[in-house]
Amino acid sequence: MKISASILAAKLTELGSTVPAYDPAAIDLMHMDVMDGNFVPQISFGEALCKEVRGLTPIPLDVHLMVSKPENHVAKYYELNPYCITFHIETTDFPVRLAQEIKNNGAKVGISLNPGTPVSSLETVLPYVDLILLMTVEPGFYGQKFIVNGMEKIRKAKEWIGSRPIELEVDGGVNETNIQELKKNGVDIVVVGAGLYKTGTPVENAKKLKTLVSN
Ligand code: DX5
Ligand code: ZN
């Protein structure tokens, strides 16, 4: 199981001194929560900070675009060679074209669903997708609680994926109390914010989480 560190929950002004110490054996991906103050009420950061982080670590970026009309923003991220670029199905009328564009530019294509969006909304885009990112909190903040029917939705998404080569990523409220069940339900990547940054160090916390799901 891969761990994607949500740096939204880190002290952003200290990234220059903290991120170079991240151990790629513990932290697989750098989860970058880009928020535009439109699709979600908050504004976090954009391509400039992502570029800085890219320069601090060899760990690849996992770009999570929480922005309206992602087709107008996505091109700024190609030069960062991210592991994947994920956009929300709720934010665009052109998911197929956008997915093809992302793939043609060398990144994996992720599509994300808010808690209120049914898994069936992916039906027509599945052939174009490399990764599904299920939100298990309403997007906007770190430190929220995993939603009530989250596990059920994860199982449903796994059924839709079937034997397709699509990774399943879960974002929101992941911690030591639910990571084992997430693994059991076939989740490939977990995004962890508060679970890494609240206390201790992110690398030690990531190692502890990995130990819980190591077999
Ligand atoms: C929420 C973000 C998440 C968040 C995760 O809008 O997409 O990535 O930072 O943080 P935790 O793990 O604290 O829920
Ligand atoms: Zn996220």
Tab-separated table of C-alpha atoms and ligand atoms in Angstrom:
chain	number	residue	atom	x	y	z
A	1	MET	CA	0.000	0.000	0.000
A	2	LYS	CA	1.363	3.419	-0.935
A	3	ILE	CA	1.222	6.424	1.362
A	4	SER	CA	0.690	9.850	-0.160
A	5	ALA	CA	1.579	12.627	2.295
A	6	SER	CA	-0.903	15.508	2.221
A	7	ILE	CA	1.324	18.499	2.784
A	8	LEU	CA	-1.761	20.672	3.322
A	9	ALA	CA	-1.528	19.424	6.912
A	10	ALA	CA	2.183	20.328	7.202
A	11	LYS	CA	3.641	23.708	8.148
A	12	LEU	CA	3.968	25.100	4.642
A	13	THR	CA	6.574	27.690	5.606
A	14	GLU	CA	8.857	24.911	6.878
A	15	LEU	CA	8.707	22.613	3.856
A	16	GLY	CA	12.179	23.684	2.731
A	17	SER	CA	13.740	22.172	5.835
A	18	THR	CA	11.372	19.233	6.425
A	19	VAL	CA	10.684	17.699	2.991
A	20	PRO	CA	14.329	16.848	2.087
A	21	ALA	CA	14.307	14.413	5.045
A	22	TYR	CA	11.323	12.454	3.725
A	23	ASP	CA	12.246	8.813	3.266
A	24	PRO	CA	10.901	7.433	-0.033
A	25	ALA	CA	10.630	4.012	1.636
A	26	ALA	CA	8.002	5.451	4.009
A	27	ILE	CA	6.385	8.192	1.925
A	28	ASP	CA	5.648	7.107	-1.631
A	29	LEU	CA	3.977	10.224	-2.990
A	30	MET	CA	3.639	13.929	-2.204
A	31	HIS	CA	-0.087	14.727	-2.245
A	32	MET	CA	-0.608	18.305	-3.439
A	33	ASP	CA	-4.085	19.691	-2.652
A	34	VAL	CA	-4.650	22.532	-5.106
A	35	MET	CA	-7.774	24.525	-4.117
A	36	ASP	CA	-9.180	27.502	-6.003
A	37	GLY	CA	-11.690	29.116	-3.620
A	38	ASN	CA	-14.394	28.280	-6.147
A	39	PHE	CA	-14.987	24.533	-6.398
A	40	VAL	CA	-14.103	24.474	-2.697
A	41	PRO	CA	-14.355	27.544	-0.469
A	42	GLN	CA	-10.667	27.432	0.494
A	43	ILE	CA	-7.606	28.616	-1.416
A	44	SER	CA	-4.508	26.556	-0.681
A	45	PHE	CA	-1.671	26.806	-3.210
A	46	GLY	CA	-1.009	26.227	-6.892
A	47	GLU	CA	1.668	25.331	-9.375
A	48	ALA	CA	4.365	27.567	-7.829
A	49	LEU	CA	4.422	25.703	-4.515
A	50	CYS	CA	4.152	22.357	-6.299
A	51	LYS	CA	7.255	23.264	-8.274
A	52	GLU	CA	9.139	24.191	-5.092
A	53	VAL	CA	8.230	20.876	-3.472
A	54	ARG	CA	9.274	19.021	-6.610
A	55	GLY	CA	12.712	20.571	-6.184
A	56	LEU	CA	13.002	19.404	-2.576
A	57	THR	CA	12.518	15.669	-2.983
A	58	PRO	CA	12.723	12.869	-5.552
A	59	ILE	CA	9.333	11.598	-4.287
A	60	PRO	CA	6.847	12.084	-7.150
A	61	LEU	CA	3.910	14.460	-6.887
A	62	ASP	CA	0.318	13.274	-6.613
A	63	VAL	CA	-1.524	16.387	-7.825
A	64	HIS	CA	-5.121	16.675	-6.575
A	65	LEU	CA	-6.879	19.513	-8.396
A	66	MET	CA	-9.889	20.821	-6.474
A	67	VAL	CA	-10.560	23.553	-9.007
A	68	SER	CA	-13.405	24.489	-11.323
A	69	LYS	CA	-12.708	23.935	-15.026
A	70	PRO	CA	-9.449	22.020	-14.487
A	71	GLU	CA	-8.880	22.072	-18.262
A	72	ASN	CA	-7.798	25.713	-17.803
A	73	HIS	CA	-5.129	24.850	-15.215
A	74	VAL	CA	-3.821	21.385	-15.866
A	75	ALA	CA	-1.088	22.317	-18.361
A	76	LYS	CA	0.889	24.101	-15.625
A	77	TYR	CA	1.597	20.775	-13.943
A	78	TYR	CA	2.996	18.755	-16.851
A	79	GLU	CA	6.548	20.073	-16.446
A	80	LEU	CA	6.603	18.704	-12.877
A	81	ASN	CA	6.469	15.138	-14.195
A	82	PRO	CA	3.890	14.133	-11.588
A	83	TYR	CA	2.966	10.547	-10.824
A	84	CYS	CA	-0.612	11.498	-11.583
A	85	ILE	CA	-2.924	14.454	-12.048
A	86	THR	CA	-6.367	14.024	-10.546
A	87	PHE	CA	-9.366	16.204	-11.294
A	88	HIS	CA	-12.914	16.034	-9.942
A	89	ILE	CA	-15.693	14.632	-12.097
A	90	GLU	CA	-17.926	17.401	-10.683
A	91	THR	CA	-15.735	20.168	-12.126
A	92	THR	CA	-15.663	19.653	-15.876
A	93	ASP	CA	-17.950	18.996	-18.837
A	94	PHE	CA	-15.047	17.488	-20.784
A	95	PRO	CA	-13.599	14.652	-18.692
A	96	VAL	CA	-12.690	12.456	-21.658
A	97	ARG	CA	-10.774	15.138	-23.528
A	98	LEU	CA	-9.038	16.220	-20.350
A	99	ALA	CA	-8.069	12.646	-19.490
A	100	GLN	CA	-6.601	12.132	-22.944
A	101	GLU	CA	-4.637	15.364	-22.695
A	102	ILE	CA	-3.159	14.419	-19.312
A	103	LYS	CA	-2.173	10.985	-20.587
A	104	ASN	CA	-0.587	12.448	-23.735
A	105	ASN	CA	1.546	14.615	-21.472
A	106	GLY	CA	2.957	11.653	-19.603
A	107	ALA	CA	1.066	11.594	-16.291
A	108	LYS	CA	-1.424	9.067	-15.000
A	109	VAL	CA	-5.027	10.243	-15.127
A	110	GLY	CA	-6.911	10.376	-11.849
A	111	ILE	CA	-10.582	11.158	-11.400
A	112	SER	CA	-11.952	12.072	-8.006
A	113	LEU	CA	-15.438	11.857	-6.529
A	114	ASN	CA	-16.832	13.915	-3.669
A	115	PRO	CA	-18.641	11.969	-0.942
A	116	GLY	CA	-22.020	12.915	-2.470
A	117	THR	CA	-21.151	11.790	-6.008
A	118	PRO	CA	-22.107	8.189	-6.819
A	119	VAL	CA	-19.547	5.710	-8.133
A	120	SER	CA	-21.819	5.161	-11.162
A	121	SER	CA	-20.875	8.651	-12.432
A	122	LEU	CA	-17.575	7.070	-13.529
A	123	GLU	CA	-19.201	4.601	-15.893
A	124	THR	CA	-18.486	6.430	-19.124
A	125	VAL	CA	-14.976	7.598	-18.248
A	126	LEU	CA	-13.544	4.367	-16.826
A	127	PRO	CA	-11.709	3.385	-20.043
A	128	TYR	CA	-9.718	6.636	-19.854
A	129	VAL	CA	-8.735	6.493	-16.204
A	130	ASP	CA	-5.619	5.153	-14.420
A	131	LEU	CA	-6.656	6.046	-10.890
A	132	ILE	CA	-9.836	6.722	-8.938
A	133	LEU	CA	-9.565	9.015	-5.935
A	134	LEU	CA	-12.476	8.605	-3.555
A	135	MET	CA	-12.965	11.480	-1.154
A	136	THR	CA	-13.906	10.173	2.276
A	137	VAL	CA	-14.398	13.707	3.623
A	138	GLU	CA	-15.867	16.780	1.944
A	139	PRO	CA	-12.898	18.428	0.227
A	140	GLY	CA	-11.484	21.600	1.740
A	141	PHE	CA	-9.742	20.806	5.026
A	142	TYR	CA	-7.417	18.270	6.534
A	143	GLY	CA	-8.232	16.743	9.923
A	144	GLN	CA	-11.859	15.771	9.226
A	145	LYS	CA	-13.545	12.489	10.096
A	146	PHE	CA	-13.837	9.615	7.599
A	147	ILE	CA	-17.437	9.633	6.258
A	148	VAL	CA	-19.971	7.132	7.527
A	149	ASN	CA	-20.577	5.094	4.358
A	150	GLY	CA	-16.981	5.396	3.111
A	151	MET	CA	-16.063	1.709	3.249
A	152	GLU	CA	-19.219	0.723	1.402
A	153	LYS	CA	-18.436	3.182	-1.385
A	154	ILE	CA	-14.872	1.876	-1.589
A	155	ARG	CA	-16.155	-1.684	-2.041
A	156	LYS	CA	-18.520	-0.482	-4.747
A	157	ALA	CA	-15.718	1.349	-6.573
A	158	LYS	CA	-13.586	-1.785	-6.396
A	159	GLU	CA	-16.421	-3.745	-8.030
A	160	TRP	CA	-16.667	-1.190	-10.844
A	161	ILE	CA	-12.917	-1.350	-11.384
A	162	GLY	CA	-13.048	-5.147	-11.667
A	163	SER	CA	-9.968	-6.400	-13.474
A	164	ARG	CA	-9.119	-3.059	-15.100
A	165	PRO	CA	-5.614	-1.696	-14.349
A	166	ILE	CA	-6.945	1.194	-12.259
A	167	GLU	CA	-5.486	2.190	-8.886
A	168	LEU	CA	-7.847	3.036	-6.046
A	169	GLU	CA	-6.832	5.957	-3.828
A	170	VAL	CA	-8.685	7.152	-0.729
A	171	ASP	CA	-8.434	10.700	0.636
A	172	GLY	CA	-9.732	11.996	3.950
A	173	GLY	CA	-9.667	10.834	7.555
A	174	VAL	CA	-7.229	7.952	7.034
A	175	ASN	CA	-5.362	6.906	10.178
A	176	GLU	CA	-4.258	3.876	12.201
A	177	THR	CA	-7.873	2.982	13.058
A	178	ASN	CA	-9.009	2.354	9.469
A	179	ILE	CA	-5.920	1.675	7.327
A	180	GLN	CA	-6.151	-2.099	7.773
A	181	GLU	CA	-9.764	-2.191	6.621
A	182	LEU	CA	-8.859	0.021	3.675
A	183	LYS	CA	-6.179	-2.452	2.692
A	184	LYS	CA	-8.643	-5.338	3.052
A	185	ASN	CA	-11.037	-3.528	0.727
A	186	GLY	CA	-8.382	-3.295	-1.974
A	187	VAL	CA	-7.238	0.311	-1.616
A	188	ASP	CA	-3.861	0.846	-3.314
A	189	ILE	CA	-2.949	4.365	-2.137
A	190	VAL	CA	-3.977	6.249	0.998
A	191	VAL	CA	-3.661	10.011	1.350
A	192	VAL	CA	-2.728	10.930	4.912
A	193	GLY	CA	-2.725	14.473	6.308
A	194	ALA	CA	-3.427	14.846	10.019
A	195	GLY	CA	-2.430	11.203	10.549
A	196	LEU	CA	1.151	12.119	9.567
A	197	TYR	CA	1.503	15.669	10.829
A	198	LYS	CA	-0.521	15.985	14.027
A	199	THR	CA	2.151	14.623	16.342
A	200	GLY	CA	5.644	13.158	15.934
A	201	THR	CA	7.344	13.160	12.536
A	202	PRO	CA	5.693	12.331	9.212
A	203	VAL	CA	8.293	9.686	8.338
A	204	GLU	CA	7.931	7.829	11.646
A	205	ASN	CA	4.140	8.025	11.421
A	206	ALA	CA	4.167	6.756	7.832
A	207	LYS	CA	6.410	3.851	8.874
A	208	LYS	CA	3.989	2.928	11.670
A	209	LEU	CA	1.054	2.987	9.244
A	210	LYS	CA	2.990	0.829	6.780
A	211	THR	CA	3.758	-1.701	9.493
A	212	LEU	CA	0.020	-2.074	10.140
A	213	VAL	CA	-0.578	-3.096	6.521
A	214	SER	CA	2.671	-4.901	5.785
A	215	ASN	CA	1.218	-8.376	5.202
B	1	DX5	C1	-9.107	17.511	1.694
B	1	DX5	C2	-7.833	17.086	1.029
B	1	DX5	C3	-7.117	15.999	1.723
B	1	DX5	C4	-6.713	16.298	3.156
B	1	DX5	C5	-6.416	15.000	3.862
B	1	DX5	O1	-9.720	18.452	0.896
B	1	DX5	O2	-8.102	16.644	-0.299
B	1	DX5	O3	-6.002	15.581	0.957
B	1	DX5	O4	-5.615	17.161	3.259
B	1	DX5	O5	-6.162	15.250	5.198
B	1	DX5	P1	-6.604	14.239	6.354
B	1	DX5	O6	-5.830	12.971	6.158
B	1	DX5	O7	-6.209	14.980	7.608
B	1	DX5	O8	-8.084	14.032	6.248
B	2	ZN	ZN	-6.440	15.620	-1.427
